[in-house]
């Protein structure tokens, strides 16, 4: 029996059609982010894995709708999706294969339904995104989009009951992780017409958008990127406190996420000028060492 089949069994997902639909979502998540299905399958308790996959697939579908096509088409597509998901959650039933697993997971973990509703209520912040004038604008984006989106999946990793302290810990972590993504994906975002660093930060270093778009490796540009990564590292260090707020069985997964962000930040810092042309990433061997170490921890906990 495969690890995935055992996870479905452990989660009590017995209906053949529903098992197949969870499997389809797993294939979707694997296609766009193989590391998610790999890490979840290795590091999380088996009974939680299908629900994490359902939540990740929902986020992927929603992000795709928010990011694909002209703004007018994206707004219309998201409005239809929001209505469809909302109606399914209200009724507690749907015949939509992409949503049936999500509803089943909500039945097992009601906090997931709360987080899906909260995210859909603020997700249009990404549709209206035109860049950040100030650091405060960036922090507002975290509250309106990044944190609600992260919590759709992260709520499943948190403690049962009151998650307010845990959500605050996630807020610190996602501040670091989102800033890291923006610095690391700078070249790709600029190519798509998006400047994701606050204009305030550029002005403080005397850097222009054109300097970044033209990949000019000026000392001021390097100083700007280094400062952003300094903020990432400081916030990631504080974000480690979230580990004390999750159940022990979920810590290997959360610690793996944090460690991979730390490795990515170090890789980005190793060649700041290269960020103007491409993203950085941890070496495969380093990433595998992290995954292997956390897998051993997960096995010991079981």
PDB file of C-alpha atoms in Angstrom:
ATOM      1  CA  UNK A   1       0.000   0.000   0.000  1.00  0.00           C
ATOM      2  CA  UNK A   2       1.382   3.451  -0.925  1.00  0.00           C
ATOM      3  CA  UNK A   3       2.109   6.159   1.633  1.00  0.00           C
ATOM      4  CA  UNK A   4      -0.720   8.239   0.081  1.00  0.00           C
ATOM      5  CA  UNK A   5      -3.250   5.395   0.368  1.00  0.00           C
ATOM      6  CA  UNK A   6      -2.264   4.937   4.011  1.00  0.00           C
ATOM      7  CA  UNK A   7      -2.772   8.664   4.599  1.00  0.00           C
ATOM      8  CA  UNK A   8      -6.285   8.498   3.116  1.00  0.00           C
ATOM      9  CA  UNK A   9      -7.043   5.496   5.332  1.00  0.00           C
ATOM     10  CA  UNK A  10      -5.687   7.257   8.417  1.00  0.00           C
ATOM     11  CA  UNK A  11      -7.870  10.295   7.657  1.00  0.00           C
ATOM     12  CA  UNK A  12     -10.950   8.075   7.370  1.00  0.00           C
ATOM     13  CA  UNK A  13     -11.487   8.919   3.709  1.00  0.00           C
ATOM     14  CA  UNK A  14     -13.097   5.717   2.501  1.00  0.00           C
ATOM     15  CA  UNK A  15     -15.510   6.690  -0.291  1.00  0.00           C
ATOM     16  CA  UNK A  16     -13.878   5.734  -3.631  1.00  0.00           C
ATOM     17  CA  UNK A  17     -15.020   8.896  -5.437  1.00  0.00           C
ATOM     18  CA  UNK A  18     -13.764  11.136  -2.652  1.00  0.00           C
ATOM     19  CA  UNK A  19     -10.437   9.294  -2.498  1.00  0.00           C
ATOM     20  CA  UNK A  20     -10.043   9.811  -6.235  1.00  0.00           C
ATOM     21  CA  UNK A  21     -10.832  13.533  -5.924  1.00  0.00           C
ATOM     22  CA  UNK A  22      -8.272  13.969  -3.146  1.00  0.00           C
ATOM     23  CA  UNK A  23      -5.828  12.162  -5.410  1.00  0.00           C
ATOM     24  CA  UNK A  24      -6.540  14.595  -8.237  1.00  0.00           C
ATOM     25  CA  UNK A  25      -5.834  17.534  -5.928  1.00  0.00           C
ATOM     26  CA  UNK A  26      -2.587  15.900  -4.845  1.00  0.00           C
ATOM     27  CA  UNK A  27      -1.552  15.614  -8.494  1.00  0.00           C
ATOM     28  CA  UNK A  28      -2.320  19.309  -9.011  1.00  0.00           C
ATOM     29  CA  UNK A  29      -0.250  20.355  -6.001  1.00  0.00           C
ATOM     30  CA  UNK A  30       2.600  18.071  -7.074  1.00  0.00           C
ATOM     31  CA  UNK A  31       2.672  19.664 -10.538  1.00  0.00           C
ATOM     32  CA  UNK A  32       3.104  23.200  -9.245  1.00  0.00           C
ATOM     33  CA  UNK A  33       4.923  22.567  -5.944  1.00  0.00           C
ATOM     34  CA  UNK A  34       6.253  19.069  -5.638  1.00  0.00           C
ATOM     35  CA  UNK A  35       8.123  19.931  -2.444  1.00  0.00           C
ATOM     36  CA  UNK A  36       4.797  20.514  -0.645  1.00  0.00           C
ATOM     37  CA  UNK A  37       3.475  17.014  -1.278  1.00  0.00           C
ATOM     38  CA  UNK A  38       6.881  15.510  -0.529  1.00  0.00           C
ATOM     39  CA  UNK A  39       7.379  17.343   2.769  1.00  0.00           C
ATOM     40  CA  UNK A  40       3.781  16.862   3.920  1.00  0.00           C
ATOM     41  CA  UNK A  41       3.909  13.136   3.193  1.00  0.00           C
ATOM     42  CA  UNK A  42       7.189  12.683   5.056  1.00  0.00           C
ATOM     43  CA  UNK A  43       6.887  15.091   7.965  1.00  0.00           C
ATOM     44  CA  UNK A  44       3.224  15.276   9.004  1.00  0.00           C
ATOM     45  CA  UNK A  45       1.038  12.721  10.754  1.00  0.00           C
ATOM     46  CA  UNK A  46      -0.622  10.618   8.045  1.00  0.00           C
ATOM     47  CA  UNK A  47      -4.163  11.566   9.053  1.00  0.00           C
ATOM     48  CA  UNK A  48      -3.417  15.269   8.441  1.00  0.00           C
ATOM     49  CA  UNK A  49      -1.794  14.946   5.014  1.00  0.00           C
ATOM     50  CA  UNK A  50      -4.958  14.792   2.806  1.00  0.00           C
ATOM     51  CA  UNK A  51      -6.407  17.852   4.533  1.00  0.00           C
ATOM     52  CA  UNK A  52      -3.200  19.854   3.998  1.00  0.00           C
ATOM     53  CA  UNK A  53      -3.268  18.831   0.328  1.00  0.00           C
ATOM     54  CA  UNK A  54      -6.897  19.996  -0.022  1.00  0.00           C
ATOM     55  CA  UNK A  55      -6.051  23.356   1.566  1.00  0.00           C
ATOM     56  CA  UNK A  56      -2.928  23.807  -0.593  1.00  0.00           C
ATOM     57  CA  UNK A  57      -4.896  22.968  -3.754  1.00  0.00           C
ATOM     58  CA  UNK A  58      -7.554  25.539  -2.847  1.00  0.00           C
ATOM     59  CA  UNK A  59      -4.875  28.187  -2.381  1.00  0.00           C
ATOM     60  CA  UNK A  60      -3.246  27.300  -5.699  1.00  0.00           C
ATOM     61  CA  UNK A  61      -6.567  27.573  -7.547  1.00  0.00           C
ATOM     62  CA  UNK A  62      -7.343  30.907  -5.894  1.00  0.00           C
ATOM     63  CA  UNK A  63      -3.865  32.343  -6.522  1.00  0.00           C
ATOM     64  CA  UNK A  64      -4.081  31.296 -10.173  1.00  0.00           C
ATOM     65  CA  UNK A  65      -7.379  33.136 -10.586  1.00  0.00           C
ATOM     66  CA  UNK A  66      -5.935  36.226  -8.903  1.00  0.00           C
ATOM     67  CA  UNK A  67      -2.777  36.239 -11.048  1.00  0.00           C
ATOM     68  CA  UNK A  68      -3.870  35.146 -14.538  1.00  0.00           C
ATOM     69  CA  UNK A  69      -5.059  37.507 -17.260  1.00  0.00           C
ATOM     70  CA  UNK A  70      -6.127  41.163 -17.439  1.00  0.00           C
ATOM     71  CA  UNK A  71      -7.358  42.715 -14.188  1.00  0.00           C
ATOM     72  CA  UNK A  72     -10.995  42.887 -15.309  1.00  0.00           C
ATOM     73  CA  UNK A  73     -11.064  39.196 -16.211  1.00  0.00           C
ATOM     74  CA  UNK A  74      -9.318  38.263 -12.959  1.00  0.00           C
ATOM     75  CA  UNK A  75     -11.855  40.195 -10.898  1.00  0.00           C
ATOM     76  CA  UNK A  76     -14.770  38.514 -12.639  1.00  0.00           C
ATOM     77  CA  UNK A  77     -13.220  35.041 -12.314  1.00  0.00           C
ATOM     78  CA  UNK A  78     -12.463  35.567  -8.638  1.00  0.00           C
ATOM     79  CA  UNK A  79     -15.993  36.829  -7.967  1.00  0.00           C
ATOM     80  CA  UNK A  80     -17.425  33.641  -9.505  1.00  0.00           C
ATOM     81  CA  UNK A  81     -15.026  31.478  -7.491  1.00  0.00           C
ATOM     82  CA  UNK A  82     -15.786  33.329  -4.260  1.00  0.00           C
ATOM     83  CA  UNK A  83     -19.531  32.820  -4.814  1.00  0.00           C
ATOM     84  CA  UNK A  84     -19.047  29.140  -5.662  1.00  0.00           C
ATOM     85  CA  UNK A  85     -16.903  28.429  -2.613  1.00  0.00           C
ATOM     86  CA  UNK A  86     -19.136  30.464  -0.322  1.00  0.00           C
ATOM     87  CA  UNK A  87     -22.253  28.649  -1.495  1.00  0.00           C
ATOM     88  CA  UNK A  88     -20.593  25.261  -1.005  1.00  0.00           C
ATOM     89  CA  UNK A  89     -19.457  26.152   2.516  1.00  0.00           C
ATOM     90  CA  UNK A  90     -22.920  27.481   3.405  1.00  0.00           C
ATOM     91  CA  UNK A  91     -24.664  24.375   2.095  1.00  0.00           C
ATOM     92  CA  UNK A  92     -22.045  21.965   3.370  1.00  0.00           C
ATOM     93  CA  UNK A  93     -22.284  20.111   0.073  1.00  0.00           C
ATOM     94  CA  UNK A  94     -21.249  20.435  -3.571  1.00  0.00           C
ATOM     95  CA  UNK A  95     -20.905  18.295  -6.664  1.00  0.00           C
ATOM     96  CA  UNK A  96     -17.805  20.198  -7.793  1.00  0.00           C
ATOM     97  CA  UNK A  97     -14.905  17.663  -7.714  1.00  0.00           C
ATOM     98  CA  UNK A  98     -12.414  20.381  -6.868  1.00  0.00           C
ATOM     99  CA  UNK A  99     -14.390  21.470  -3.798  1.00  0.00           C
ATOM    100  CA  UNK A 100     -15.735  18.203  -2.402  1.00  0.00           C
ATOM    101  CA  UNK A 101     -12.419  17.329  -0.717  1.00  0.00           C
ATOM    102  CA  UNK A 102     -12.182  20.836   0.744  1.00  0.00           C
ATOM    103  CA  UNK A 103     -15.655  20.526   2.261  1.00  0.00           C
ATOM    104  CA  UNK A 104     -14.805  17.105   3.669  1.00  0.00           C
ATOM    105  CA  UNK A 105     -11.653  18.540   5.241  1.00  0.00           C
ATOM    106  CA  UNK A 106     -13.650  21.443   6.684  1.00  0.00           C
ATOM    107  CA  UNK A 107     -15.926  18.867   8.291  1.00  0.00           C
ATOM    108  CA  UNK A 108     -12.899  17.291   9.977  1.00  0.00           C
ATOM    109  CA  UNK A 109     -11.198  20.620  10.763  1.00  0.00           C
ATOM    110  CA  UNK A 110     -13.770  23.446  11.100  1.00  0.00           C
ATOM    111  CA  UNK A 111     -10.978  26.017  11.529  1.00  0.00           C
ATOM    112  CA  UNK A 112     -10.179  25.450   7.847  1.00  0.00           C
ATOM    113  CA  UNK A 113     -13.609  26.756   6.859  1.00  0.00           C
ATOM    114  CA  UNK A 114     -13.076  29.867   8.988  1.00  0.00           C
ATOM    115  CA  UNK A 115      -9.728  30.532   7.350  1.00  0.00           C
ATOM    116  CA  UNK A 116     -11.058  29.999   3.819  1.00  0.00           C
ATOM    117  CA  UNK A 117     -13.851  32.526   4.445  1.00  0.00           C
ATOM    118  CA  UNK A 118     -11.432  35.033   5.983  1.00  0.00           C
ATOM    119  CA  UNK A 119      -9.043  34.755   3.046  1.00  0.00           C
ATOM    120  CA  UNK A 120     -11.740  35.136   0.394  1.00  0.00           C
ATOM    121  CA  UNK A 121     -13.009  38.250   2.174  1.00  0.00           C
ATOM    122  CA  UNK A 122      -9.674  40.073   1.737  1.00  0.00           C
ATOM    123  CA  UNK A 123      -8.008  38.357  -1.246  1.00  0.00           C
ATOM    124  CA  UNK A 124      -8.871  41.173  -3.645  1.00  0.00           C
ATOM    125  CA  UNK A 125      -5.980  43.084  -2.041  1.00  0.00           C
ATOM    126  CA  UNK A 126      -3.782  41.209  -4.498  1.00  0.00           C
ATOM    127  CA  UNK A 127      -6.010  42.129  -7.458  1.00  0.00           C
ATOM    128  CA  UNK A 128      -5.636  45.814  -6.644  1.00  0.00           C
ATOM    129  CA  UNK A 129      -1.892  45.592  -5.965  1.00  0.00           C
ATOM    130  CA  UNK A 130       0.135  48.287  -7.723  1.00  0.00           C
ATOM    131  CA  UNK A 131       3.201  48.365  -5.462  1.00  0.00           C
ATOM    132  CA  UNK A 132       4.067  49.790  -2.072  1.00  0.00           C
ATOM    133  CA  UNK A 133       4.770  53.432  -1.411  1.00  0.00           C
ATOM    134  CA  UNK A 134       5.896  52.795   2.167  1.00  0.00           C
ATOM    135  CA  UNK A 135       6.773  50.018   4.603  1.00  0.00           C
ATOM    136  CA  UNK A 136       3.350  50.572   6.189  1.00  0.00           C
ATOM    137  CA  UNK A 137       1.730  49.714   2.843  1.00  0.00           C
ATOM    138  CA  UNK A 138       3.701  46.467   2.773  1.00  0.00           C
ATOM    139  CA  UNK A 139       2.611  45.624   6.320  1.00  0.00           C
ATOM    140  CA  UNK A 140      -1.012  46.299   5.354  1.00  0.00           C
ATOM    141  CA  UNK A 141      -0.662  43.890   2.424  1.00  0.00           C
ATOM    142  CA  UNK A 142       0.586  41.231   4.838  1.00  0.00           C
ATOM    143  CA  UNK A 143      -2.511  41.671   6.997  1.00  0.00           C
ATOM    144  CA  UNK A 144      -4.957  41.735   4.100  1.00  0.00           C
ATOM    145  CA  UNK A 145      -3.502  39.063   1.826  1.00  0.00           C
ATOM    146  CA  UNK A 146      -0.338  37.206   2.849  1.00  0.00           C
ATOM    147  CA  UNK A 147      -1.322  36.217   6.386  1.00  0.00           C
ATOM    148  CA  UNK A 148      -4.943  35.183   5.617  1.00  0.00           C
ATOM    149  CA  UNK A 149      -3.670  33.114   2.686  1.00  0.00           C
ATOM    150  CA  UNK A 150      -0.918  31.474   4.723  1.00  0.00           C
ATOM    151  CA  UNK A 151      -3.340  30.608   7.517  1.00  0.00           C
ATOM    152  CA  UNK A 152      -5.567  28.590   5.176  1.00  0.00           C
ATOM    153  CA  UNK A 153      -2.945  25.839   5.306  1.00  0.00           C
ATOM    154  CA  UNK A 154      -1.144  26.838   8.499  1.00  0.00           C
ATOM    155  CA  UNK A 155      -4.308  26.649  10.611  1.00  0.00           C
ATOM    156  CA  UNK A 156      -4.193  22.868  10.110  1.00  0.00           C
ATOM    157  CA  UNK A 157      -0.720  22.799  11.664  1.00  0.00           C
ATOM    158  CA  UNK A 158      -1.655  24.897  14.682  1.00  0.00           C
ATOM    159  CA  UNK A 159      -3.045  24.002  18.083  1.00  0.00           C
ATOM    160  CA  UNK A 160      -6.638  22.954  18.572  1.00  0.00           C
ATOM    161  CA  UNK A 161      -8.893  25.562  20.139  1.00  0.00           C
ATOM    162  CA  UNK A 162      -7.815  29.193  20.470  1.00  0.00           C
ATOM    163  CA  UNK A 163      -5.289  30.042  17.747  1.00  0.00           C
ATOM    164  CA  UNK A 164      -4.864  33.748  18.414  1.00  0.00           C
ATOM    165  CA  UNK A 165      -1.317  33.462  19.792  1.00  0.00           C
ATOM    166  CA  UNK A 166      -0.435  31.042  17.005  1.00  0.00           C
ATOM    167  CA  UNK A 167      -1.809  33.404  14.345  1.00  0.00           C
ATOM    168  CA  UNK A 168       0.340  36.195  15.802  1.00  0.00           C
ATOM    169  CA  UNK A 169       3.379  33.911  15.557  1.00  0.00           C
ATOM    170  CA  UNK A 170       2.475  33.105  11.956  1.00  0.00           C
ATOM    171  CA  UNK A 171       2.252  36.848  11.285  1.00  0.00           C
ATOM    172  CA  UNK A 172       5.893  37.251  12.282  1.00  0.00           C
ATOM    173  CA  UNK A 173       6.986  34.295  10.174  1.00  0.00           C
ATOM    174  CA  UNK A 174       5.046  35.336   7.069  1.00  0.00           C
ATOM    175  CA  UNK A 175       6.468  38.866   7.318  1.00  0.00           C
ATOM    176  CA  UNK A 176       9.907  37.321   6.818  1.00  0.00           C
ATOM    177  CA  UNK A 177       8.843  34.748   4.237  1.00  0.00           C
ATOM    178  CA  UNK A 178       6.864  37.204   2.093  1.00  0.00           C
ATOM    179  CA  UNK A 179       9.658  39.794   2.127  1.00  0.00           C
ATOM    180  CA  UNK A 180      12.091  37.064   1.141  1.00  0.00           C
ATOM    181  CA  UNK A 181       9.845  36.078  -1.773  1.00  0.00           C
ATOM    182  CA  UNK A 182       9.634  39.681  -2.932  1.00  0.00           C
ATOM    183  CA  UNK A 183      13.407  40.155  -2.813  1.00  0.00           C
ATOM    184  CA  UNK A 184      14.120  36.769  -4.347  1.00  0.00           C
ATOM    185  CA  UNK A 185      11.548  37.141  -7.150  1.00  0.00           C
ATOM    186  CA  UNK A 186      12.488  40.748  -7.896  1.00  0.00           C
ATOM    187  CA  UNK A 187      13.603  40.121 -11.490  1.00  0.00           C
ATOM    188  CA  UNK A 188      10.525  38.051 -12.371  1.00  0.00           C
ATOM    189  CA  UNK A 189       8.131  40.542 -10.780  1.00  0.00           C
ATOM    190  CA  UNK A 190       9.745  43.502 -12.545  1.00  0.00           C
ATOM    191  CA  UNK A 191       9.434  41.653 -15.857  1.00  0.00           C
ATOM    192  CA  UNK A 192       5.703  41.355 -15.119  1.00  0.00           C
ATOM    193  CA  UNK A 193       5.467  45.081 -14.372  1.00  0.00           C
ATOM    194  CA  UNK A 194       5.360  44.728 -10.562  1.00  0.00           C
ATOM    195  CA  UNK A 195       7.774  46.416  -8.177  1.00  0.00           C
ATOM    196  CA  UNK A 196       7.334  44.665  -4.835  1.00  0.00           C
ATOM    197  CA  UNK A 197       9.900  46.599  -2.770  1.00  0.00           C
ATOM    198  CA  UNK A 198       8.583  49.750  -1.048  1.00  0.00           C
ATOM    199  CA  UNK A 199       9.423  52.964  -2.871  1.00  0.00           C
ATOM    200  CA  UNK A 200      10.390  54.342   0.532  1.00  0.00           C
ATOM    201  CA  UNK A 201      13.215  51.791   0.747  1.00  0.00           C
ATOM    202  CA  UNK A 202      14.436  52.625  -2.772  1.00  0.00           C
ATOM    203  CA  UNK A 203      14.455  56.349  -2.021  1.00  0.00           C
ATOM    204  CA  UNK A 204      16.430  55.819   1.207  1.00  0.00           C
ATOM    205  CA  UNK A 205      19.245  54.306  -0.873  1.00  0.00           C
ATOM    206  CA  UNK A 206      18.937  56.601  -3.887  1.00  0.00           C
ATOM    207  CA  UNK A 207      17.858  53.683  -6.100  1.00  0.00           C
ATOM    208  CA  UNK A 208      15.344  54.023  -8.930  1.00  0.00           C
ATOM    209  CA  UNK A 209      12.976  51.459 -10.374  1.00  0.00           C
ATOM    210  CA  UNK A 210      14.931  51.744 -13.618  1.00  0.00           C
ATOM    211  CA  UNK A 211      18.124  50.752 -11.797  1.00  0.00           C
ATOM    212  CA  UNK A 212      16.441  47.517 -10.762  1.00  0.00           C
ATOM    213  CA  UNK A 213      14.669  46.877 -14.057  1.00  0.00           C
ATOM    214  CA  UNK A 214      17.927  47.366 -15.974  1.00  0.00           C
ATOM    215  CA  UNK A 215      19.792  45.087 -13.515  1.00  0.00           C
ATOM    216  CA  UNK A 216      22.373  47.723 -12.644  1.00  0.00           C
ATOM    217  CA  UNK A 217      24.619  46.207  -9.934  1.00  0.00           C
ATOM    218  CA  UNK A 218      25.331  49.567  -8.299  1.00  0.00           C
ATOM    219  CA  UNK A 219      26.644  49.757  -4.716  1.00  0.00           C
ATOM    220  CA  UNK A 220      23.374  51.436  -3.704  1.00  0.00           C
ATOM    221  CA  UNK A 221      21.359  48.605  -5.267  1.00  0.00           C
ATOM    222  CA  UNK A 222      23.421  46.018  -3.403  1.00  0.00           C
ATOM    223  CA  UNK A 223      22.948  47.956  -0.159  1.00  0.00           C
ATOM    224  CA  UNK A 224      19.169  48.059  -0.720  1.00  0.00           C
ATOM    225  CA  UNK A 225      18.955  44.303  -1.283  1.00  0.00           C
ATOM    226  CA  UNK A 226      21.250  43.558   1.654  1.00  0.00           C
ATOM    227  CA  UNK A 227      19.095  45.709   3.933  1.00  0.00           C
ATOM    228  CA  UNK A 228      15.954  43.860   2.835  1.00  0.00           C
ATOM    229  CA  UNK A 229      17.622  40.517   3.543  1.00  0.00           C
ATOM    230  CA  UNK A 230      18.796  41.804   6.931  1.00  0.00           C
ATOM    231  CA  UNK A 231      15.141  42.445   7.759  1.00  0.00           C
ATOM    232  CA  UNK A 232      14.269  38.962   6.520  1.00  0.00           C
ATOM    233  CA  UNK A 233      16.871  37.322   8.748  1.00  0.00           C
ATOM    234  CA  UNK A 234      15.927  39.294  11.857  1.00  0.00           C
ATOM    235  CA  UNK A 235      12.262  38.527  11.401  1.00  0.00           C
ATOM    236  CA  UNK A 236      12.885  34.855  10.621  1.00  0.00           C
ATOM    237  CA  UNK A 237      14.833  34.567  13.874  1.00  0.00           C
ATOM    238  CA  UNK A 238      11.836  35.954  15.784  1.00  0.00           C
ATOM    239  CA  UNK A 239       9.499  33.775  13.727  1.00  0.00           C
ATOM    240  CA  UNK A 240      11.098  30.639  15.140  1.00  0.00           C
ATOM    241  CA  UNK A 241       9.046  31.267  18.293  1.00  0.00           C
ATOM    242  CA  UNK A 242       6.040  29.850  16.412  1.00  0.00           C
ATOM    243  CA  UNK A 243       7.551  26.382  16.863  1.00  0.00           C
ATOM    244  CA  UNK A 244       6.611  26.474  20.543  1.00  0.00           C
ATOM    245  CA  UNK A 245       2.977  27.120  19.577  1.00  0.00           C
ATOM    246  CA  UNK A 246       2.383  24.076  17.365  1.00  0.00           C
ATOM    247  CA  UNK A 247       1.819  20.466  18.462  1.00  0.00           C
ATOM    248  CA  UNK A 248       5.089  18.494  18.669  1.00  0.00           C
ATOM    249  CA  UNK A 249       4.022  16.218  15.796  1.00  0.00           C
ATOM    250  CA  UNK A 250       3.754  19.243  13.478  1.00  0.00           C
ATOM    251  CA  UNK A 251       7.062  20.869  14.399  1.00  0.00           C
ATOM    252  CA  UNK A 252       9.217  19.014  11.857  1.00  0.00           C
ATOM    253  CA  UNK A 253       7.115  20.462   9.020  1.00  0.00           C
ATOM    254  CA  UNK A 254       7.140  24.014  10.397  1.00  0.00           C
ATOM    255  CA  UNK A 255      10.849  23.863  11.232  1.00  0.00           C
ATOM    256  CA  UNK A 256      11.577  22.590   7.713  1.00  0.00           C
ATOM    257  CA  UNK A 257       9.764  25.597   6.217  1.00  0.00           C
ATOM    258  CA  UNK A 258      11.755  28.017   8.360  1.00  0.00           C
ATOM    259  CA  UNK A 259      15.077  26.300   7.640  1.00  0.00           C
ATOM    260  CA  UNK A 260      14.480  26.367   3.882  1.00  0.00           C
ATOM    261  CA  UNK A 261      13.726  30.094   4.058  1.00  0.00           C
ATOM    262  CA  UNK A 262      16.970  30.601   5.990  1.00  0.00           C
ATOM    263  CA  UNK A 263      18.896  28.696   3.326  1.00  0.00           C
ATOM    264  CA  UNK A 264      17.206  30.704   0.564  1.00  0.00           C
ATOM    265  CA  UNK A 265      18.091  33.975   2.266  1.00  0.00           C
ATOM    266  CA  UNK A 266      21.724  32.873   2.587  1.00  0.00           C
ATOM    267  CA  UNK A 267      21.795  31.885  -1.098  1.00  0.00           C
ATOM    268  CA  UNK A 268      20.356  35.255  -2.104  1.00  0.00           C
ATOM    269  CA  UNK A 269      22.889  37.117   0.023  1.00  0.00           C
ATOM    270  CA  UNK A 270      25.773  35.168  -1.533  1.00  0.00           C
ATOM    271  CA  UNK A 271      25.293  36.964  -4.872  1.00  0.00           C
ATOM    272  CA  UNK A 272      23.159  40.080  -4.485  1.00  0.00           C
ATOM    273  CA  UNK A 273      23.723  41.270  -8.046  1.00  0.00           C
ATOM    274  CA  UNK A 274      22.363  37.974  -9.410  1.00  0.00           C
ATOM    275  CA  UNK A 275      18.960  38.743  -7.843  1.00  0.00           C
ATOM    276  CA  UNK A 276      18.557  41.411 -10.515  1.00  0.00           C
ATOM    277  CA  UNK A 277      18.487  38.623 -13.113  1.00  0.00           C
ATOM    278  CA  UNK A 278      17.147  35.504 -11.395  1.00  0.00           C
ATOM    279  CA  UNK A 279      15.926  33.993  -8.147  1.00  0.00           C
ATOM    280  CA  UNK A 280      18.231  32.261  -5.687  1.00  0.00           C
ATOM    281  CA  UNK A 281      17.596  28.962  -3.970  1.00  0.00           C
ATOM    282  CA  UNK A 282      19.203  26.543  -1.561  1.00  0.00           C
ATOM    283  CA  UNK A 283      21.340  23.816  -3.066  1.00  0.00           C
ATOM    284  CA  UNK A 284      19.585  20.494  -3.513  1.00  0.00           C
ATOM    285  CA  UNK A 285      21.923  18.708  -1.126  1.00  0.00           C
ATOM    286  CA  UNK A 286      21.383  21.307   1.598  1.00  0.00           C
ATOM    287  CA  UNK A 287      17.609  21.121   1.154  1.00  0.00           C
ATOM    288  CA  UNK A 288      17.690  17.324   1.261  1.00  0.00           C
ATOM    289  CA  UNK A 289      19.764  17.421   4.447  1.00  0.00           C
ATOM    290  CA  UNK A 290      17.099  19.594   6.083  1.00  0.00           C
ATOM    291  CA  UNK A 291      14.306  17.330   4.884  1.00  0.00           C
ATOM    292  CA  UNK A 292      16.171  14.201   5.974  1.00  0.00           C
ATOM    293  CA  UNK A 293      16.905  15.597   9.421  1.00  0.00           C
ATOM    294  CA  UNK A 294      13.292  16.602   9.990  1.00  0.00           C
ATOM    295  CA  UNK A 295      12.071  13.233   8.702  1.00  0.00           C
ATOM    296  CA  UNK A 296      14.157  11.521  11.360  1.00  0.00           C
ATOM    297  CA  UNK A 297      12.642  13.823  13.974  1.00  0.00           C
ATOM    298  CA  UNK A 298       9.130  13.074  12.684  1.00  0.00           C
ATOM    299  CA  UNK A 299       9.735   9.323  12.868  1.00  0.00           C
ATOM    300  CA  UNK A 300      10.978   9.581  16.431  1.00  0.00           C
ATOM    301  CA  UNK A 301       7.863  11.545  17.416  1.00  0.00           C
ATOM    302  CA  UNK A 302       5.656   8.822  15.967  1.00  0.00           C
TER     303      UNK A 302
END
